[in-house]
Amino acid sequence: MAAGLALPALLAWLGFRDSYETMAGAFLLLFPYVFLLGSRDAALDELDSGALENVLFLDGRFRTYLRQKVLCLTAATGAYALGLFILISLWGLAAGRFRPVMILQFVMGLLAGAYYAGAAAALGVFLRSGANVMALLVAQAGAAAALLASAAGRSGFIDNLTSGRFPDAASRLRLSALLAAFPNLIVLGSFFRGAPVVAAGLVLALLARRLRLRRLEVRR
Amino acid sequence: MLSVDGLRKSFGPLAAVRDVGFRLERGRIAALLGENGAGKTTTLRMIVGLIDREAGTVNIEGSPVGYVAEHPAFVPWLDGLGLLRATARAFGLPPRRLEAGIESLCGRLRFDPGLLGRRPATYSSGNRRKYAYLQSLIIGPRLLVVDEPYTALDPPSIAGLREVFLSLRREGAAVLLSSHMLTEMSRVADDVIVLRRGRVAGRAELGDPRGRDRRAVPDLEDLFMTLCGRPDP
């Protein structure tokens, strides 16, 4: 809820204080995080609370509920993001600064958001509420530190990033790892090619969660 | 109505249920007895599908199935009425039947309907339990499964609940109760199944519980002590 209110406030401040371009760029880079924060509610907590030991969830229906809850949360977050995007687009159209590529960037952001939601949900069957989100943020911090360390080298990975060229398998692997930690990078035009990596990560997260849910049991 | 055969379940190295099988016919109440750790709760949870069985079969004729856990908890974002409405929707219960059911059951369970405006997590433990009965009974269960039916309830509520079980029996539903309260079980049960270390150690048919003399209690206690006092099978 706080993130949901803070983001429009930040965007409005950027829009009025700086420029439409800064605001739109910030929105496209940041809105996938709303999916991450919206998915912090973990299956593990609900199982341990005993709330699923209820007549509503008998005969394995608790698994269906846990699956559908993530879908509902993701859909609600997607609707919220779409609402903001429409407002930002209207602002851009009125000011004559809307660029059609933003639609593609928004779609990429939705993919990144879905990846966050899927990864947080997959971790949520192993970790408590909040810890699943924190694990992803810690992974991002680790990736950022690795990136900085790479910048110290003479021909580090950061050179590949700035040039947009990944000549060997090692650099491509590092790019995949970076996108796994920072999926929102795919909203940047130079990283559109990374969309399949993020999509593959999303599929893997959903598969891992599905497998775990299948073996999950209500316990006290 | 309920047929259970060869149930098995382990938690790591602990074999909680090794081989449990029994039948419960419609219009009968069965008491599942056993010492602590005998496998009663695990058996109930396998029957209602909250945990998976490693082996064995569970066949239930008719639906819906009601279930009341020993320590009921509920989804935290709905108040009592909201959760009942969600339950009614999930089981296809028309709103009119829901309202009539709430009115009737609140009286029989001695549950204050004024509490329905609050979230069940804020109820006292006794009221949480009554609410769990309300939620399970509102759907008109053909099989009601209850773990420790009288935990946290006061004597008038226990008496009311006894009547609820007997009325379900009259209506042709089956009731499976897991309990340590032999006195109460002897007043409602048609059949007794005693578990010991994950196996059925014995069973007995007590017959029609209506108007049963409370002197039946020592018999049930004798049966329990005899079966649970035996050396391991």
PDB file of C-alpha atoms in Angstrom, chain A:
ATOM      1  CA  MET A   1       0.000   0.000   0.000  1.00  0.00           C
ATOM      2  CA  ALA A   2       2.797   2.403   0.963  1.00  0.00           C
ATOM      3  CA  ALA A   3       4.706   1.566  -2.222  1.00  0.00           C
ATOM      4  CA  GLY A   4       1.505   1.949  -4.199  1.00  0.00           C
ATOM      5  CA  LEU A   5       1.077   5.504  -2.915  1.00  0.00           C
ATOM      6  CA  ALA A   6       4.753   6.440  -2.839  1.00  0.00           C
ATOM      7  CA  LEU A   7       5.331   5.695  -6.522  1.00  0.00           C
ATOM      8  CA  PRO A   8       2.716   8.139  -7.911  1.00  0.00           C
ATOM      9  CA  ALA A   9       3.917  10.785  -5.435  1.00  0.00           C
ATOM     10  CA  LEU A  10       7.523  10.339  -6.589  1.00  0.00           C
ATOM     11  CA  LEU A  11       6.494  10.411 -10.247  1.00  0.00           C
ATOM     12  CA  ALA A  12       4.434  13.573  -9.816  1.00  0.00           C
ATOM     13  CA  TRP A  13       7.342  15.234  -8.030  1.00  0.00           C
ATOM     14  CA  LEU A  14       9.733  14.230 -10.832  1.00  0.00           C
ATOM     15  CA  GLY A  15       7.274  15.362 -13.493  1.00  0.00           C
ATOM     16  CA  PHE A  16       6.790  18.797 -12.026  1.00  0.00           C
ATOM     17  CA  ARG A  17      10.315  19.327 -10.697  1.00  0.00           C
ATOM     18  CA  ASP A  18      12.292  17.869 -13.580  1.00  0.00           C
ATOM     19  CA  SER A  19      10.785  16.716 -16.858  1.00  0.00           C
ATOM     20  CA  TYR A  20       8.245  14.407 -18.390  1.00  0.00           C
ATOM     21  CA  GLU A  21      11.041  12.203 -19.750  1.00  0.00           C
ATOM     22  CA  THR A  22      12.588  11.758 -16.292  1.00  0.00           C
ATOM     23  CA  MET A  23       9.213  10.891 -14.813  1.00  0.00           C
ATOM     24  CA  ALA A  24       8.325   8.393 -17.564  1.00  0.00           C
ATOM     25  CA  GLY A  25      11.783   6.786 -17.358  1.00  0.00           C
ATOM     26  CA  ALA A  26      11.545   6.467 -13.602  1.00  0.00           C
ATOM     27  CA  PHE A  27       8.089   4.934 -13.882  1.00  0.00           C
ATOM     28  CA  LEU A  28       9.191   2.364 -16.441  1.00  0.00           C
ATOM     29  CA  LEU A  29      12.233   1.361 -14.405  1.00  0.00           C
ATOM     30  CA  LEU A  30      10.538   1.336 -11.008  1.00  0.00           C
ATOM     31  CA  PHE A  31       7.027   0.002 -11.491  1.00  0.00           C
ATOM     32  CA  PRO A  32       8.160  -3.668 -11.690  1.00  0.00           C
ATOM     33  CA  TYR A  33       9.184  -3.295  -8.026  1.00  0.00           C
ATOM     34  CA  VAL A  34       5.525  -2.819  -7.114  1.00  0.00           C
ATOM     35  CA  PHE A  35       4.975  -6.420  -8.262  1.00  0.00           C
ATOM     36  CA  LEU A  36       7.825  -7.506  -6.009  1.00  0.00           C
ATOM     37  CA  LEU A  37       6.448  -5.723  -2.954  1.00  0.00           C
ATOM     38  CA  GLY A  38       2.936  -6.934  -3.740  1.00  0.00           C
ATOM     39  CA  SER A  39       4.157 -10.532  -3.680  1.00  0.00           C
ATOM     40  CA  ARG A  40       5.805 -10.433  -0.282  1.00  0.00           C
ATOM     41  CA  ASP A  41       2.915 -12.394   1.279  1.00  0.00           C
ATOM     42  CA  ALA A  42       4.352 -15.900   1.556  1.00  0.00           C
ATOM     43  CA  ALA A  43       2.599 -19.250   1.296  1.00  0.00           C
ATOM     44  CA  LEU A  44       4.737 -20.505   4.163  1.00  0.00           C
ATOM     45  CA  ASP A  45       3.238 -18.019   6.627  1.00  0.00           C
ATOM     46  CA  GLU A  46      -0.291 -18.931   5.659  1.00  0.00           C
ATOM     47  CA  LEU A  47       0.450 -22.616   6.041  1.00  0.00           C
ATOM     48  CA  ASP A  48       2.025 -22.120   9.451  1.00  0.00           C
ATOM     49  CA  SER A  49      -0.775 -19.834  10.675  1.00  0.00           C
ATOM     50  CA  GLY A  50      -3.245 -22.719  10.453  1.00  0.00           C
ATOM     51  CA  ALA A  51      -5.632 -20.576   8.398  1.00  0.00           C
ATOM     52  CA  LEU A  52      -5.536 -23.149   5.623  1.00  0.00           C
ATOM     53  CA  GLU A  53      -6.649 -25.928   7.966  1.00  0.00           C
ATOM     54  CA  ASN A  54     -10.168 -24.893   7.178  1.00  0.00           C
ATOM     55  CA  VAL A  55     -13.235 -26.367   5.544  1.00  0.00           C
ATOM     56  CA  LEU A  56     -12.690 -24.024   2.583  1.00  0.00           C
ATOM     57  CA  PHE A  57      -9.367 -25.623   1.743  1.00  0.00           C
ATOM     58  CA  LEU A  58     -10.005 -29.348   2.197  1.00  0.00           C
ATOM     59  CA  ASP A  59      -9.121 -32.000  -0.346  1.00  0.00           C
ATOM     60  CA  GLY A  60      -6.007 -30.155  -1.482  1.00  0.00           C
ATOM     61  CA  ARG A  61      -7.917 -26.953  -2.322  1.00  0.00           C
ATOM     62  CA  PHE A  62      -5.372 -24.966  -0.299  1.00  0.00           C
ATOM     63  CA  ARG A  63      -2.961 -25.485  -3.188  1.00  0.00           C
ATOM     64  CA  THR A  64      -5.437 -24.016  -5.676  1.00  0.00           C
ATOM     65  CA  TYR A  65      -6.006 -21.099  -3.312  1.00  0.00           C
ATOM     66  CA  LEU A  66      -2.276 -20.386  -3.015  1.00  0.00           C
ATOM     67  CA  ARG A  67      -1.905 -20.499  -6.804  1.00  0.00           C
ATOM     68  CA  GLN A  68      -4.887 -18.239  -7.409  1.00  0.00           C
ATOM     69  CA  LYS A  69      -3.874 -15.768  -4.737  1.00  0.00           C
ATOM     70  CA  VAL A  70      -0.602 -15.038  -6.555  1.00  0.00           C
ATOM     71  CA  LEU A  71      -2.473 -14.668  -9.850  1.00  0.00           C
ATOM     72  CA  CYS A  72      -4.984 -12.254  -8.269  1.00  0.00           C
ATOM     73  CA  LEU A  73      -2.258 -10.176  -6.614  1.00  0.00           C
ATOM     74  CA  THR A  74      -0.287 -10.018  -9.859  1.00  0.00           C
ATOM     75  CA  ALA A  75      -3.386  -9.076 -11.853  1.00  0.00           C
ATOM     76  CA  ALA A  76      -4.271  -6.351  -9.335  1.00  0.00           C
ATOM     77  CA  THR A  77      -0.730  -4.969  -9.461  1.00  0.00           C
ATOM     78  CA  GLY A  78      -0.820  -5.108 -13.268  1.00  0.00           C
ATOM     79  CA  ALA A  79      -4.084  -3.145 -13.281  1.00  0.00           C
ATOM     80  CA  TYR A  80      -2.540  -0.565 -10.949  1.00  0.00           C
ATOM     81  CA  ALA A  81       0.529  -0.244 -13.207  1.00  0.00           C
ATOM     82  CA  LEU A  82      -1.660   0.040 -16.301  1.00  0.00           C
ATOM     83  CA  GLY A  83      -3.680   2.811 -14.632  1.00  0.00           C
ATOM     84  CA  LEU A  84      -0.497   4.751 -13.897  1.00  0.00           C
ATOM     85  CA  PHE A  85       0.808   4.146 -17.413  1.00  0.00           C
ATOM     86  CA  ILE A  86      -2.417   5.470 -18.946  1.00  0.00           C
ATOM     87  CA  LEU A  87      -2.172   8.630 -16.835  1.00  0.00           C
ATOM     88  CA  ILE A  88       1.485   9.110 -17.782  1.00  0.00           C
ATOM     89  CA  SER A  89       0.681   8.484 -21.455  1.00  0.00           C
ATOM     90  CA  LEU A  90      -2.166  11.024 -21.381  1.00  0.00           C
ATOM     91  CA  TRP A  91       0.198  13.530 -19.788  1.00  0.00           C
ATOM     92  CA  GLY A  92       2.759  12.807 -22.540  1.00  0.00           C
ATOM     93  CA  LEU A  93       0.154  13.056 -25.325  1.00  0.00           C
ATOM     94  CA  ALA A  94      -1.090  16.377 -23.954  1.00  0.00           C
ATOM     95  CA  ALA A  95       2.473  17.695 -23.785  1.00  0.00           C
ATOM     96  CA  GLY A  96       3.360  16.197 -27.185  1.00  0.00           C
ATOM     97  CA  ARG A  97       6.187  14.159 -25.673  1.00  0.00           C
ATOM     98  CA  PHE A  98       4.753  10.655 -25.694  1.00  0.00           C
ATOM     99  CA  ARG A  99       6.885   8.158 -27.621  1.00  0.00           C
ATOM    100  CA  PRO A 100       5.271   4.947 -28.986  1.00  0.00           C
ATOM    101  CA  VAL A 101       8.302   2.911 -27.852  1.00  0.00           C
ATOM    102  CA  MET A 102       7.061   3.488 -24.298  1.00  0.00           C
ATOM    103  CA  ILE A 103       4.284   0.988 -24.956  1.00  0.00           C
ATOM    104  CA  LEU A 104       6.887  -1.687 -25.685  1.00  0.00           C
ATOM    105  CA  GLN A 105       8.882  -0.581 -22.642  1.00  0.00           C
ATOM    106  CA  PHE A 106       5.733  -0.885 -20.516  1.00  0.00           C
ATOM    107  CA  VAL A 107       5.121  -4.422 -21.805  1.00  0.00           C
ATOM    108  CA  MET A 108       8.739  -5.270 -20.957  1.00  0.00           C
ATOM    109  CA  GLY A 109       8.177  -3.804 -17.492  1.00  0.00           C
ATOM    110  CA  LEU A 110       5.128  -6.010 -17.061  1.00  0.00           C
ATOM    111  CA  LEU A 111       7.294  -9.011 -17.934  1.00  0.00           C
ATOM    112  CA  ALA A 112       9.878  -7.911 -15.380  1.00  0.00           C
ATOM    113  CA  GLY A 113       7.091  -7.400 -12.818  1.00  0.00           C
ATOM    114  CA  ALA A 114       5.701 -10.861 -13.522  1.00  0.00           C
ATOM    115  CA  TYR A 115       9.218 -12.244 -13.054  1.00  0.00           C
ATOM    116  CA  TYR A 116       9.485 -10.505  -9.665  1.00  0.00           C
ATOM    117  CA  ALA A 117       6.060 -11.801  -8.645  1.00  0.00           C
ATOM    118  CA  GLY A 118       6.916 -15.332  -9.780  1.00  0.00           C
ATOM    119  CA  ALA A 119      10.312 -15.330  -8.074  1.00  0.00           C
ATOM    120  CA  ALA A 120       8.905 -13.918  -4.813  1.00  0.00           C
ATOM    121  CA  ALA A 121       6.072 -16.461  -4.912  1.00  0.00           C
ATOM    122  CA  ALA A 122       8.525 -19.304  -5.555  1.00  0.00           C
ATOM    123  CA  LEU A 123      10.701 -18.173  -2.651  1.00  0.00           C
ATOM    124  CA  GLY A 124       7.563 -17.689  -0.536  1.00  0.00           C
ATOM    125  CA  VAL A 125       7.087 -21.442  -0.214  1.00  0.00           C
ATOM    126  CA  PHE A 126      10.535 -21.671   1.430  1.00  0.00           C
ATOM    127  CA  LEU A 127      10.896 -18.301   3.189  1.00  0.00           C
ATOM    128  CA  ARG A 128       8.666 -16.231   5.425  1.00  0.00           C
ATOM    129  CA  SER A 129       6.778 -13.123   4.322  1.00  0.00           C
ATOM    130  CA  GLY A 130       9.194 -10.299   3.620  1.00  0.00           C
ATOM    131  CA  ALA A 131      12.206 -12.627   3.627  1.00  0.00           C
ATOM    132  CA  ASN A 132      11.310 -13.722   0.089  1.00  0.00           C
ATOM    133  CA  VAL A 133      11.401 -10.095  -1.102  1.00  0.00           C
ATOM    134  CA  MET A 134      14.501  -9.374   0.951  1.00  0.00           C
ATOM    135  CA  ALA A 135      16.301 -12.346  -0.643  1.00  0.00           C
ATOM    136  CA  LEU A 136      15.717 -10.862  -4.099  1.00  0.00           C
ATOM    137  CA  LEU A 137      16.848  -7.406  -2.963  1.00  0.00           C
ATOM    138  CA  VAL A 138      19.996  -8.916  -1.417  1.00  0.00           C
ATOM    139  CA  ALA A 139      20.649 -10.715  -4.718  1.00  0.00           C
ATOM    140  CA  GLN A 140      20.315  -7.356  -6.473  1.00  0.00           C
ATOM    141  CA  ALA A 141      22.764  -5.762  -4.041  1.00  0.00           C
ATOM    142  CA  GLY A 142      25.201  -8.634  -4.704  1.00  0.00           C
ATOM    143  CA  ALA A 143      24.816  -8.194  -8.446  1.00  0.00           C
ATOM    144  CA  ALA A 144      25.404  -4.435  -8.111  1.00  0.00           C
ATOM    145  CA  ALA A 145      28.562  -5.074  -6.057  1.00  0.00           C
ATOM    146  CA  ALA A 146      29.809  -7.561  -8.664  1.00  0.00           C
ATOM    147  CA  LEU A 147      29.141  -4.986 -11.352  1.00  0.00           C
ATOM    148  CA  LEU A 148      31.185  -2.383  -9.483  1.00  0.00           C
ATOM    149  CA  ALA A 149      34.014  -4.885  -9.020  1.00  0.00           C
ATOM    150  CA  SER A 150      33.895  -5.556 -12.737  1.00  0.00           C
ATOM    151  CA  ALA A 151      34.247  -1.821 -13.423  1.00  0.00           C
ATOM    152  CA  ALA A 152      37.626  -1.882 -11.674  1.00  0.00           C
ATOM    153  CA  GLY A 153      39.038  -4.288 -14.252  1.00  0.00           C
ATOM    154  CA  ARG A 154      40.566  -3.013 -17.509  1.00  0.00           C
ATOM    155  CA  SER A 155      38.126  -4.819 -19.759  1.00  0.00           C
ATOM    156  CA  GLY A 156      35.354  -5.655 -17.370  1.00  0.00           C
ATOM    157  CA  PHE A 157      31.777  -6.617 -17.922  1.00  0.00           C
ATOM    158  CA  ILE A 158      30.766  -2.983 -17.558  1.00  0.00           C
ATOM    159  CA  ASP A 159      32.467  -2.300 -20.877  1.00  0.00           C
ATOM    160  CA  ASN A 160      30.226  -4.907 -22.469  1.00  0.00           C
ATOM    161  CA  LEU A 161      27.224  -3.224 -20.937  1.00  0.00           C
ATOM    162  CA  THR A 162      28.123   0.250 -22.129  1.00  0.00           C
ATOM    163  CA  SER A 163      28.962  -0.976 -25.629  1.00  0.00           C
ATOM    164  CA  GLY A 164      25.962  -3.294 -25.743  1.00  0.00           C
ATOM    165  CA  ARG A 165      28.229  -6.043 -27.116  1.00  0.00           C
ATOM    166  CA  PHE A 166      28.614  -9.434 -25.517  1.00  0.00           C
ATOM    167  CA  PRO A 167      31.127 -11.226 -27.717  1.00  0.00           C
ATOM    168  CA  ASP A 168      31.741 -14.440 -25.775  1.00  0.00           C
ATOM    169  CA  ALA A 169      29.734 -16.999 -23.835  1.00  0.00           C
ATOM    170  CA  ALA A 170      31.094 -15.751 -20.510  1.00  0.00           C
ATOM    171  CA  SER A 171      29.874 -12.199 -21.056  1.00  0.00           C
ATOM    172  CA  ARG A 172      26.487 -13.455 -22.238  1.00  0.00           C
ATOM    173  CA  LEU A 173      26.243 -15.643 -19.148  1.00  0.00           C
ATOM    174  CA  ARG A 174      27.079 -12.658 -16.957  1.00  0.00           C
ATOM    175  CA  LEU A 175      24.411 -10.634 -18.745  1.00  0.00           C
ATOM    176  CA  SER A 176      21.872 -13.371 -18.044  1.00  0.00           C
ATOM    177  CA  ALA A 177      22.851 -13.367 -14.372  1.00  0.00           C
ATOM    178  CA  LEU A 178      22.518  -9.586 -14.255  1.00  0.00           C
ATOM    179  CA  LEU A 179      19.064  -9.748 -15.849  1.00  0.00           C
ATOM    180  CA  ALA A 180      18.061 -12.450 -13.379  1.00  0.00           C
ATOM    181  CA  ALA A 181      18.915 -10.007 -10.584  1.00  0.00           C
ATOM    182  CA  PHE A 182      17.737  -6.816 -12.335  1.00  0.00           C
ATOM    183  CA  PRO A 183      14.958  -7.861 -14.723  1.00  0.00           C
ATOM    184  CA  ASN A 184      13.760  -4.256 -14.997  1.00  0.00           C
ATOM    185  CA  LEU A 185      16.796  -3.544 -17.180  1.00  0.00           C
ATOM    186  CA  ILE A 186      14.838  -4.976 -20.114  1.00  0.00           C
ATOM    187  CA  VAL A 187      12.725  -1.814 -20.238  1.00  0.00           C
ATOM    188  CA  LEU A 188      15.844  -0.038 -21.557  1.00  0.00           C
ATOM    189  CA  GLY A 189      15.987  -0.225 -25.331  1.00  0.00           C
ATOM    190  CA  SER A 190      19.513  -1.675 -25.387  1.00  0.00           C
ATOM    191  CA  PHE A 191      18.371  -4.628 -23.258  1.00  0.00           C
ATOM    192  CA  PHE A 192      15.164  -5.574 -25.095  1.00  0.00           C
ATOM    193  CA  ARG A 193      17.069  -8.660 -26.289  1.00  0.00           C
ATOM    194  CA  GLY A 194      17.194  -9.832 -22.682  1.00  0.00           C
ATOM    195  CA  ALA A 195      13.424 -10.409 -22.602  1.00  0.00           C
ATOM    196  CA  PRO A 196      13.740 -14.160 -23.363  1.00  0.00           C
ATOM    197  CA  VAL A 197      16.123 -14.539 -20.391  1.00  0.00           C
ATOM    198  CA  VAL A 198      13.590 -12.890 -18.070  1.00  0.00           C
ATOM    199  CA  ALA A 199      10.749 -14.914 -19.573  1.00  0.00           C
ATOM    200  CA  ALA A 200      12.757 -18.114 -19.055  1.00  0.00           C
ATOM    201  CA  GLY A 201      13.432 -17.077 -15.441  1.00  0.00           C
ATOM    202  CA  LEU A 202       9.718 -16.513 -14.918  1.00  0.00           C
ATOM    203  CA  VAL A 203       8.885 -19.941 -16.333  1.00  0.00           C
ATOM    204  CA  LEU A 204      11.534 -21.558 -14.112  1.00  0.00           C
ATOM    205  CA  ALA A 205      10.197 -19.761 -11.011  1.00  0.00           C
ATOM    206  CA  LEU A 206       6.637 -20.823 -11.780  1.00  0.00           C
ATOM    207  CA  LEU A 207       7.724 -24.411 -12.389  1.00  0.00           C
ATOM    208  CA  ALA A 208       9.680 -24.501  -9.122  1.00  0.00           C
ATOM    209  CA  ARG A 209       6.673 -23.151  -7.219  1.00  0.00           C
ATOM    210  CA  ARG A 210       4.305 -25.562  -8.921  1.00  0.00           C
ATOM    211  CA  LEU A 211       6.506 -28.531  -8.029  1.00  0.00           C
ATOM    212  CA  ARG A 212       6.821 -27.384  -4.423  1.00  0.00           C
ATOM    213  CA  LEU A 213       3.095 -26.652  -4.089  1.00  0.00           C
ATOM    214  CA  ARG A 214       2.286 -30.120  -5.321  1.00  0.00           C
ATOM    215  CA  ARG A 215       4.154 -31.575  -2.344  1.00  0.00           C
ATOM    216  CA  LEU A 216       3.025 -28.956   0.154  1.00  0.00           C
ATOM    217  CA  GLU A 217       0.907 -30.004   3.127  1.00  0.00           C
ATOM    218  CA  VAL A 218      -0.949 -28.074   5.792  1.00  0.00           C
ATOM    219  CA  ARG A 219       0.927 -28.293   9.073  1.00  0.00           C
ATOM    220  CA  ARG A 220       0.733 -26.790  12.530  1.00  0.00           C
TER     221      ARG A 220
END
